[in-house]
Short mmCIF file of C-alpha atoms in Angstrom, two decimals:
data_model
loop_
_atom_site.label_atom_id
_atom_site.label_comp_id
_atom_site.label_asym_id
_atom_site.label_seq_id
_atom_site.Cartn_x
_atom_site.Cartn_y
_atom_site.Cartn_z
CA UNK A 905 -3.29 200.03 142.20
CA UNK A 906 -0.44 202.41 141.30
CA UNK A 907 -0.15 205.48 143.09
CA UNK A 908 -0.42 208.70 141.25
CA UNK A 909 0.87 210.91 143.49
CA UNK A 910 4.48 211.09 144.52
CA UNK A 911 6.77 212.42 146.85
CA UNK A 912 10.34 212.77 146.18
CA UNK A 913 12.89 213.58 148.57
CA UNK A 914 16.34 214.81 148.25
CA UNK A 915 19.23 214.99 151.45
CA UNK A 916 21.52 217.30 151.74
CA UNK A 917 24.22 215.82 150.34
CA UNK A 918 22.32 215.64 147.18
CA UNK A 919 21.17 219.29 147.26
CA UNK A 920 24.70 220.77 148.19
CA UNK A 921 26.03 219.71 144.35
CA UNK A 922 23.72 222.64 143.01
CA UNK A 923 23.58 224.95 145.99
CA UNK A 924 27.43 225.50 147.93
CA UNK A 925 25.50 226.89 151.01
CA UNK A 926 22.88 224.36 151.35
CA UNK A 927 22.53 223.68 155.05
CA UNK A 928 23.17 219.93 156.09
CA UNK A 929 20.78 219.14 158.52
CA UNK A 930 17.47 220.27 155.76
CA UNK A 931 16.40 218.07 153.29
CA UNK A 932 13.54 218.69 150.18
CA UNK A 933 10.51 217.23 149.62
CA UNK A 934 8.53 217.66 146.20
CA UNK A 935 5.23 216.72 146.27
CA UNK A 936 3.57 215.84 142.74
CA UNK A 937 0.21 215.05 141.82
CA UNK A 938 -1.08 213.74 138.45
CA UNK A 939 -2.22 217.37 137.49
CA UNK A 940 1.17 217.86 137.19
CA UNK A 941 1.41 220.23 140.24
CA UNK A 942 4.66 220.40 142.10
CA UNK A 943 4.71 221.62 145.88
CA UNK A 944 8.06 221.81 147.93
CA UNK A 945 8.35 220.93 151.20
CA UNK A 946 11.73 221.57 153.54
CA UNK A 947 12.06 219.39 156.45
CA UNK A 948 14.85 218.96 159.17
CA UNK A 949 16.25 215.49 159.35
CA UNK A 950 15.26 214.90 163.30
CA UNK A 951 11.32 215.50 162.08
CA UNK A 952 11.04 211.61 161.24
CA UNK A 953 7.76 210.44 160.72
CA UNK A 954 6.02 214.04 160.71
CA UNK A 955 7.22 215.03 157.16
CA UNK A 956 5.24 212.18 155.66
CA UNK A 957 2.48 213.59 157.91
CA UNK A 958 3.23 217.36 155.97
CA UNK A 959 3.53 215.69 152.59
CA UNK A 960 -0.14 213.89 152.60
CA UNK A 961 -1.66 217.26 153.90
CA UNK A 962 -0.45 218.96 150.98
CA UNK A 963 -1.29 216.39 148.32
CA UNK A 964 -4.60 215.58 149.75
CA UNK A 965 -3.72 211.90 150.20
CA UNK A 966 -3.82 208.84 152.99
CA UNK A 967 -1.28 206.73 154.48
CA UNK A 968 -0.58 204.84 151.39
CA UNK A 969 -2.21 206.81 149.01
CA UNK A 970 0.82 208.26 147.32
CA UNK A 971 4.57 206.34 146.12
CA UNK A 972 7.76 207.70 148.57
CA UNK A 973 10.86 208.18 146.67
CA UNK A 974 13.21 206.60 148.28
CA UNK A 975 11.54 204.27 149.44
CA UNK A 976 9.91 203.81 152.92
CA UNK A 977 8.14 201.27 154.67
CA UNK A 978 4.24 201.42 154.53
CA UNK A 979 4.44 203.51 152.16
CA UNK A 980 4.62 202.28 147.65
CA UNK A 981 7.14 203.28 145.53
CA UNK A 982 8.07 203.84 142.20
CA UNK A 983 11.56 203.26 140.19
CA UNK A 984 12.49 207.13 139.05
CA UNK A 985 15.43 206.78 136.37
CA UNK A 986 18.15 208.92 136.35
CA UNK A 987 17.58 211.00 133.95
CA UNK A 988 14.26 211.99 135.95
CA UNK A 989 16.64 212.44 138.77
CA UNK A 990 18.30 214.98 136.82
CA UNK A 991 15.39 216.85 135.24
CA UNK A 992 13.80 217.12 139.17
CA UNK A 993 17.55 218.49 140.19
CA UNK A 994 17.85 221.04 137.74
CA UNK A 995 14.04 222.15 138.54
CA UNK A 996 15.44 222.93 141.79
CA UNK A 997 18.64 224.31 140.85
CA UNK A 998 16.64 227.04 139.08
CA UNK A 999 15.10 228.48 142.32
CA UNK A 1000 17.94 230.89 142.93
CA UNK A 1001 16.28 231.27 146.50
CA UNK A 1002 16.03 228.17 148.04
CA UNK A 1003 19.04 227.85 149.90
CA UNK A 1004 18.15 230.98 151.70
CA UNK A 1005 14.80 229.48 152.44
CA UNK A 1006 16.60 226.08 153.47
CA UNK A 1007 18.81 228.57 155.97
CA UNK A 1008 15.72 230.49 157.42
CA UNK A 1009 13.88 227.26 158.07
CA UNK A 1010 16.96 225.66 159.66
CA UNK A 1011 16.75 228.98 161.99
CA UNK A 1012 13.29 228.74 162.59
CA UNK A 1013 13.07 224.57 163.68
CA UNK A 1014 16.09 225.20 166.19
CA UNK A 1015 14.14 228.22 167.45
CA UNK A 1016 11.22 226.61 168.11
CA UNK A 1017 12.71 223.31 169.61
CA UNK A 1018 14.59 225.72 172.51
CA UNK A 1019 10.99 227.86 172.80
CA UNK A 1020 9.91 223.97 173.71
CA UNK A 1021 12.48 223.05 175.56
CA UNK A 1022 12.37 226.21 177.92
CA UNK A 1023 10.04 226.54 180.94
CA UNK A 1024 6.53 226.90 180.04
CA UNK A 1025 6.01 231.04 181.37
CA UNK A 1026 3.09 232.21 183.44
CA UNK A 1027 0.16 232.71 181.78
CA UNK A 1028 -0.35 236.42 180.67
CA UNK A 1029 -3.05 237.88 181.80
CA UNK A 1030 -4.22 239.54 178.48
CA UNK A 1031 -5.33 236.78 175.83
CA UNK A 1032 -2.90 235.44 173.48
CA UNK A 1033 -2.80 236.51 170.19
CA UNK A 1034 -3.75 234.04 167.31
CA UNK A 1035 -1.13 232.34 165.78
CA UNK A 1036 -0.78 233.89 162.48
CA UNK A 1037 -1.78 231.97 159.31
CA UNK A 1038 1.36 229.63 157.84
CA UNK A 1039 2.85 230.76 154.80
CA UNK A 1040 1.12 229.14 151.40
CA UNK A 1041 3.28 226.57 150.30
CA UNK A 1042 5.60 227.18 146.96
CA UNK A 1043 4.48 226.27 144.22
CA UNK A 1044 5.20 225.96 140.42
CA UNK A 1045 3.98 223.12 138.23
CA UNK A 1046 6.57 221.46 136.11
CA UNK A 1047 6.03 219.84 132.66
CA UNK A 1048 7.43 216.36 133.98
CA UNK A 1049 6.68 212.87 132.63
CA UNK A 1050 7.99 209.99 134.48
CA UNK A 1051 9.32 206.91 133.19
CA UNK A 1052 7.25 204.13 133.97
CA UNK A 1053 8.86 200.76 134.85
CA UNK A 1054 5.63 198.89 133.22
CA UNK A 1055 5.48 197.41 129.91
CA UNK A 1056 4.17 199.68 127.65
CA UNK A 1057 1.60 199.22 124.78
CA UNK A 1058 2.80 197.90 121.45
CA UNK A 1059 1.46 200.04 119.65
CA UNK A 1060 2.65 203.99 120.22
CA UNK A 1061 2.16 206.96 118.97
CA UNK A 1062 4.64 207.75 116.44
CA UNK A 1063 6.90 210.94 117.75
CA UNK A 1064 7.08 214.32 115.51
CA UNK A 1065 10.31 215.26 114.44
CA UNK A 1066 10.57 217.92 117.01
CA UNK A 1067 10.16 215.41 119.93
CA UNK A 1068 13.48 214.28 121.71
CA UNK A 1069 13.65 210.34 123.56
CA UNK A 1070 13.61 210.22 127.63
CA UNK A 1071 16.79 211.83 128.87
CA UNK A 1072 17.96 213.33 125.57
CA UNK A 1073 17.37 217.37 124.79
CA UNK A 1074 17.21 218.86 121.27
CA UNK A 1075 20.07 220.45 119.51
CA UNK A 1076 18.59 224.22 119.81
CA UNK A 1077 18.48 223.55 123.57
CA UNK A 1078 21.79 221.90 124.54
CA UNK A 1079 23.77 224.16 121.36
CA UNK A 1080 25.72 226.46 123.99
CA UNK A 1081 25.63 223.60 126.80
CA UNK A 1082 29.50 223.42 128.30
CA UNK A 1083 30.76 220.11 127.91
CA UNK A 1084 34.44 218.25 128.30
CA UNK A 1085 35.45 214.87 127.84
CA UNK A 1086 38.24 213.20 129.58
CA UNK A 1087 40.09 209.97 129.74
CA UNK A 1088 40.61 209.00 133.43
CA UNK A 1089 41.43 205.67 135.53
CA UNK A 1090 39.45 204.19 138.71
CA UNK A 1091 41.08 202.48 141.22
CA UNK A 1092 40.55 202.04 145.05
CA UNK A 1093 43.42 202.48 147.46
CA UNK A 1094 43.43 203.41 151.23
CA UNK A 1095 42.00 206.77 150.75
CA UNK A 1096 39.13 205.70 149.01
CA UNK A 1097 37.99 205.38 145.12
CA UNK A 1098 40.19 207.91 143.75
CA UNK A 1099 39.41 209.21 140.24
CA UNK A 1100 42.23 210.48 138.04
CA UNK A 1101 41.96 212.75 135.26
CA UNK A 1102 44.57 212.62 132.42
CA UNK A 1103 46.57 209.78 134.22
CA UNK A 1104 49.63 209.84 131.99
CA UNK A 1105 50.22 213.42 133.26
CA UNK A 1106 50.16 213.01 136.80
CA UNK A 1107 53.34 213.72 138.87
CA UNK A 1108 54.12 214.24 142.66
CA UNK A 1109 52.63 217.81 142.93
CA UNK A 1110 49.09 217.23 141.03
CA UNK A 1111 46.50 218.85 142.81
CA UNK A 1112 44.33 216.34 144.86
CA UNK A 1113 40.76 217.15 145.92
CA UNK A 1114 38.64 215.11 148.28
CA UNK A 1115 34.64 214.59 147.55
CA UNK A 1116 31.87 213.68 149.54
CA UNK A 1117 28.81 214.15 147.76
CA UNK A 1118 28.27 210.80 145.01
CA UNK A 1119 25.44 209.94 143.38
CA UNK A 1120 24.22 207.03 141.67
CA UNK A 1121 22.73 206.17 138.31
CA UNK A 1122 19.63 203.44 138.55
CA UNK A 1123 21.97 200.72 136.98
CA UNK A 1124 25.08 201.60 138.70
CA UNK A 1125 27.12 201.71 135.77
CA UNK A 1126 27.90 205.14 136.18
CA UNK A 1127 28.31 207.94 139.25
CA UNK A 1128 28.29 211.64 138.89
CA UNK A 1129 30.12 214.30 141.40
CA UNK A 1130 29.33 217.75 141.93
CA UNK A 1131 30.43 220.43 139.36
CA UNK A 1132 32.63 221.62 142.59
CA UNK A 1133 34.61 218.54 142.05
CA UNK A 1134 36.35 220.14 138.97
CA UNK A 1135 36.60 223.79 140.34
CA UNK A 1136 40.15 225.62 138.98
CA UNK A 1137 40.32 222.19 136.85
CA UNK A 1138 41.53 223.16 133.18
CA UNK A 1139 41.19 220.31 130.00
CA UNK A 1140 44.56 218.86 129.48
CA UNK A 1141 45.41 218.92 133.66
CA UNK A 1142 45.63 216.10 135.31
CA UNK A 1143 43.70 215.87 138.25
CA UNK A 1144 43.00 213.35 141.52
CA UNK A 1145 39.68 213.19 143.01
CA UNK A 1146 39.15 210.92 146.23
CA UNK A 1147 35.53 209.94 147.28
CA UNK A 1148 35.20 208.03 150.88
CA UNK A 1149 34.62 204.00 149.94
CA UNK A 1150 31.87 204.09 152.38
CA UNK A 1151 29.57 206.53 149.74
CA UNK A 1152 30.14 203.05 147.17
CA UNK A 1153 27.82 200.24 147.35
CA UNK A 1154 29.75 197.02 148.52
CA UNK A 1155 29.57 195.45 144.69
CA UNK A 1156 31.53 198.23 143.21
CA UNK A 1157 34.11 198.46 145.79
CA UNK A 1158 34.67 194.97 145.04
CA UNK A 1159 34.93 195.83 141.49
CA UNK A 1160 37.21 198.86 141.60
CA UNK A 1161 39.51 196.75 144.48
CA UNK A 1162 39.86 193.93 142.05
CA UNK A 1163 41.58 195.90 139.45
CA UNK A 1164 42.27 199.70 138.12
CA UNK A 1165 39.54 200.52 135.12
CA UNK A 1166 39.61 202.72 132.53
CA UNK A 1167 37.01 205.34 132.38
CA UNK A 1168 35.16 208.21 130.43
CA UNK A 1169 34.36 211.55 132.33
CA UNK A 1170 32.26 214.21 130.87
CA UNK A 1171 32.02 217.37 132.79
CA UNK A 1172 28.92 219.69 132.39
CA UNK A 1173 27.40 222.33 133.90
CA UNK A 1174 25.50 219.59 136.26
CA UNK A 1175 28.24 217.62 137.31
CA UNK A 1176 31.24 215.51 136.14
CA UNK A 1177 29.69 212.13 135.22
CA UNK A 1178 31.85 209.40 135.31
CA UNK A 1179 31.25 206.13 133.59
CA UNK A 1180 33.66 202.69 134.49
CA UNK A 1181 34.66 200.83 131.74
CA UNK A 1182 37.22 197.94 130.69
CA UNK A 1183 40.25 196.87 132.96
CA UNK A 1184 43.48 199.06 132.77
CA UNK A 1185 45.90 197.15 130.66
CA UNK A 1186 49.06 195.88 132.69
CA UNK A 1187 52.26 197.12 131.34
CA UNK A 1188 54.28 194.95 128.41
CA UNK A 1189 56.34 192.40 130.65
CA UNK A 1190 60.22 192.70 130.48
CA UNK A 1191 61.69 189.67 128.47
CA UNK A 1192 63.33 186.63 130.71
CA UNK A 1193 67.21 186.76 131.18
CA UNK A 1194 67.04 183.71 129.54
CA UNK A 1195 64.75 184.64 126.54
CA UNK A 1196 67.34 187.20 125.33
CA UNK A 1197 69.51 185.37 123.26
CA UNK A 1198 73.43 185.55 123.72
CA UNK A 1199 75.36 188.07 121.60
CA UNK A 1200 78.54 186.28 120.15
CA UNK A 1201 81.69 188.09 121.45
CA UNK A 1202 84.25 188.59 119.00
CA UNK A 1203 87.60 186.60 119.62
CA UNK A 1204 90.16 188.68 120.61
CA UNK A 1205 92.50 189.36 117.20
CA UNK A 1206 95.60 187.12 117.66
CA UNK A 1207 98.95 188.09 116.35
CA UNK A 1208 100.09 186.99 112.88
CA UNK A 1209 103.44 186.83 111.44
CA UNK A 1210 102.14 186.53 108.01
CA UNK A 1211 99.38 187.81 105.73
CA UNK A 1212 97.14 185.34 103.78
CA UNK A 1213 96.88 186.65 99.87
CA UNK A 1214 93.71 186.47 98.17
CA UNK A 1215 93.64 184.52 94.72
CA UNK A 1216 94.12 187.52 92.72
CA UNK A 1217 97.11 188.90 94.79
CA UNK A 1218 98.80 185.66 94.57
CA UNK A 1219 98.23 185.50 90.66
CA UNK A 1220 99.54 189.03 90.63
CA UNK A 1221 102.94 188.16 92.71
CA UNK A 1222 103.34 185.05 90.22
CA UNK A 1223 103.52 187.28 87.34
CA UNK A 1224 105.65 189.94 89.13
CA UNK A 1225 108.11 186.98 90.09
CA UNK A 1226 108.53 185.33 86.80
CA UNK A 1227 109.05 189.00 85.24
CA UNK A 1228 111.88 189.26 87.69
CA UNK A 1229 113.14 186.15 87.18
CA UNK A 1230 113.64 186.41 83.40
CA UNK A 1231 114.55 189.93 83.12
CA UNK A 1232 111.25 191.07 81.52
CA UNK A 1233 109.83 195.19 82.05
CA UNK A 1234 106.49 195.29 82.74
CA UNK A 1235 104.97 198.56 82.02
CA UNK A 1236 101.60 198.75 83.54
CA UNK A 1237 99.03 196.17 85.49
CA UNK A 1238 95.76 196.95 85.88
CA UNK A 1239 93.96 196.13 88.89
CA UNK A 1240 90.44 196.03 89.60
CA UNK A 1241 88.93 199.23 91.40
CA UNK A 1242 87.45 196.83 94.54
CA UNK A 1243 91.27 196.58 95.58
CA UNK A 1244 91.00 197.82 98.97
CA UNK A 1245 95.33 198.20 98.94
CA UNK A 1246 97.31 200.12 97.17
CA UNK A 1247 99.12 198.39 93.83
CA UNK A 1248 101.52 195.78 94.63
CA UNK A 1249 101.16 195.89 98.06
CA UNK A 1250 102.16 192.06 98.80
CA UNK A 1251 102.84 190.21 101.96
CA UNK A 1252 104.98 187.60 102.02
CA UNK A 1253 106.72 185.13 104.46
CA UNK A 1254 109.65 186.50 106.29
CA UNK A 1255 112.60 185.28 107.78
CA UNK A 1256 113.24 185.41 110.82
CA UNK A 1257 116.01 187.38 111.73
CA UNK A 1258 116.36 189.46 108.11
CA UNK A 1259 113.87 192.30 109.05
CA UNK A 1260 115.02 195.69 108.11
#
């Protein structure tokens, strides 16, 4: 028989990436019933057993009779996806109040446990005044639906235009909504998984801020960080985030240690969601020593006592010979413009010892 009735708890950790102050040692409870009736409950962390106790008083229900979120022995449970998660966080986040009421009740429970631990005093002789009447709970009633694990029917009512899918809001809602997206790289090192923002901009003196607080979607193949995370951060920075390995589950330690991945962050106003994705190419390999091939050095120029004449010059020093020889004038050669000498430049062997 599934439970219809459901309570949801939150730790600290969880509630301090909406509310900076939130006290650490108080955690929430929301109690909701199939009317659609949401009660909160806030509970220190050494109560144990005793806020289960609280949590069937207020929805009217046995041992059993309602699913525990996360989940705890004895008790059923239901799989919540994230993006219930998220509508149940921002609920919260809208009671402006609540971490006031987290700090009165954190005053209140070490109060009492030092009223217990004391002495009991001697009984007064005038008659002790009732105790007075407990505060009604808080209450508000939330239009949630949650996502049920089950198969459902195949046939469905076909959605109106105006209805949005599970997780996804409608244009006139999310039209202002602050939203960034930036290229990063996971990898896991010796102070933890450390997410970097704009990688190909990071130097020595990028700012480096350390986070606690993770959360998990219900796949694991994203995490999202607190809005805090980003605080001072501009678009186009580069920026290092380390979270303690211990807040990762074993298998994605494993998976970030293995190699560096690429990854997609999109900052919002709820948090800076961070999604993993394909290995971080290595970089091109140098070539081999041996795969560059040899350059061919020039020979050094070696010293020549004579100049070898191209075709045309000695065709040209023929004629000029034979004119000398038999006493003819020549009045003009012409030369093709591609000569790269001046006209009648020739070379020719000498002899030794009749230079000039």
């Amino acid at each position: 028989m599934k439970a219809e009735k459901l309570a949801y708890f939150f730790e600290a950790c969880e509630l301090r990436t909406v509310f900076a102050e939130w006290p650490e040692e108080i955690g929430l409870a929301l109690c909701l019933d199939e009317a659609g009736t949401c009660e909160m409950l806030l509970h220190h962390h050494d109560e144990g057993a005793a806020v289960l106790r609280k949590a069937a008083a207020v929805l009217d229900a046995p041992k059993g009779g309602f699913a525990v979120v996360p989940p705890v022995e004895g008790y059923p449970t239901r799989r919540v996806l994230f993006s219930d998660e998220q509508k149940l966080l921002k609920l919260v986040a809208g009671e402006d109040d609540l971490a006031e009421m987290a700090e009165d009740y954190l005053i209140n429970y070490r109060f009492e446990k030092e009223r217990k631990a004391r002495p009991a005093p001697a009984p007064a002789p005038e008659p002790v005044a009732a105790a007075p009447k407990p505060a009604e709970p808080f209450r508000w009633r939330p239009r949630l639906h949650f996502s049920e694990p089950a198969p459902k029917p195949l046939r469905r009512r076909k959605p109106q235009a105006s209805e949005m899918p599970e997780g996804y809001a409608s244009a006139e809602v999310v039209r202002d909504a602050d939203c960034q997206f930036v290229e990063a790289e996971i990898s896991l090192g010796y102070r933890g998984v450390r997410v970097t923002l704009a990688p190909e901009l990071v130097t020595i003196t990028a700012r480096t801020v350390l986070v606690e607080e993770v959360g998990f979607r219900d796949d694991f193949s994203r995490f999202v960080l607190p809005r805090k995370a980003v605080a001072g951060w501009s678009a186009g920075e580069p920026l290092v985030i380390d979270i303690p390995e211990a807040r990762f589950p074993a298998g994605l330690r494993q998976r970030f240690a293995a190699s560096p991945r690429l990854a997609e962050v999109t900052v919002t106003d709820h948090g800076v969601f961070v999604a993993p994705g394909a290995i971080v190419p290595p970089p091109a390999p140098e070539p081999a020593a041996e795969e560059i091939a040899p350059q061919p050095l020039l020979a050094p120029r070696k010293a020549r006592s004579r100049r070898i004449l191209s075709p045309v010059r000695v065709a040209l020093a023929a004629l000029v010979g034979a004119g000398l020889m038999t006493g003819t004038m020549m009045d003009a050669v012409e030369l093709p413009l591609a000569f790269d000498a001046p006209m009648f430049d020739l070379a020719f062997d000498t002899v030794p010892g009749t230079e000039k």
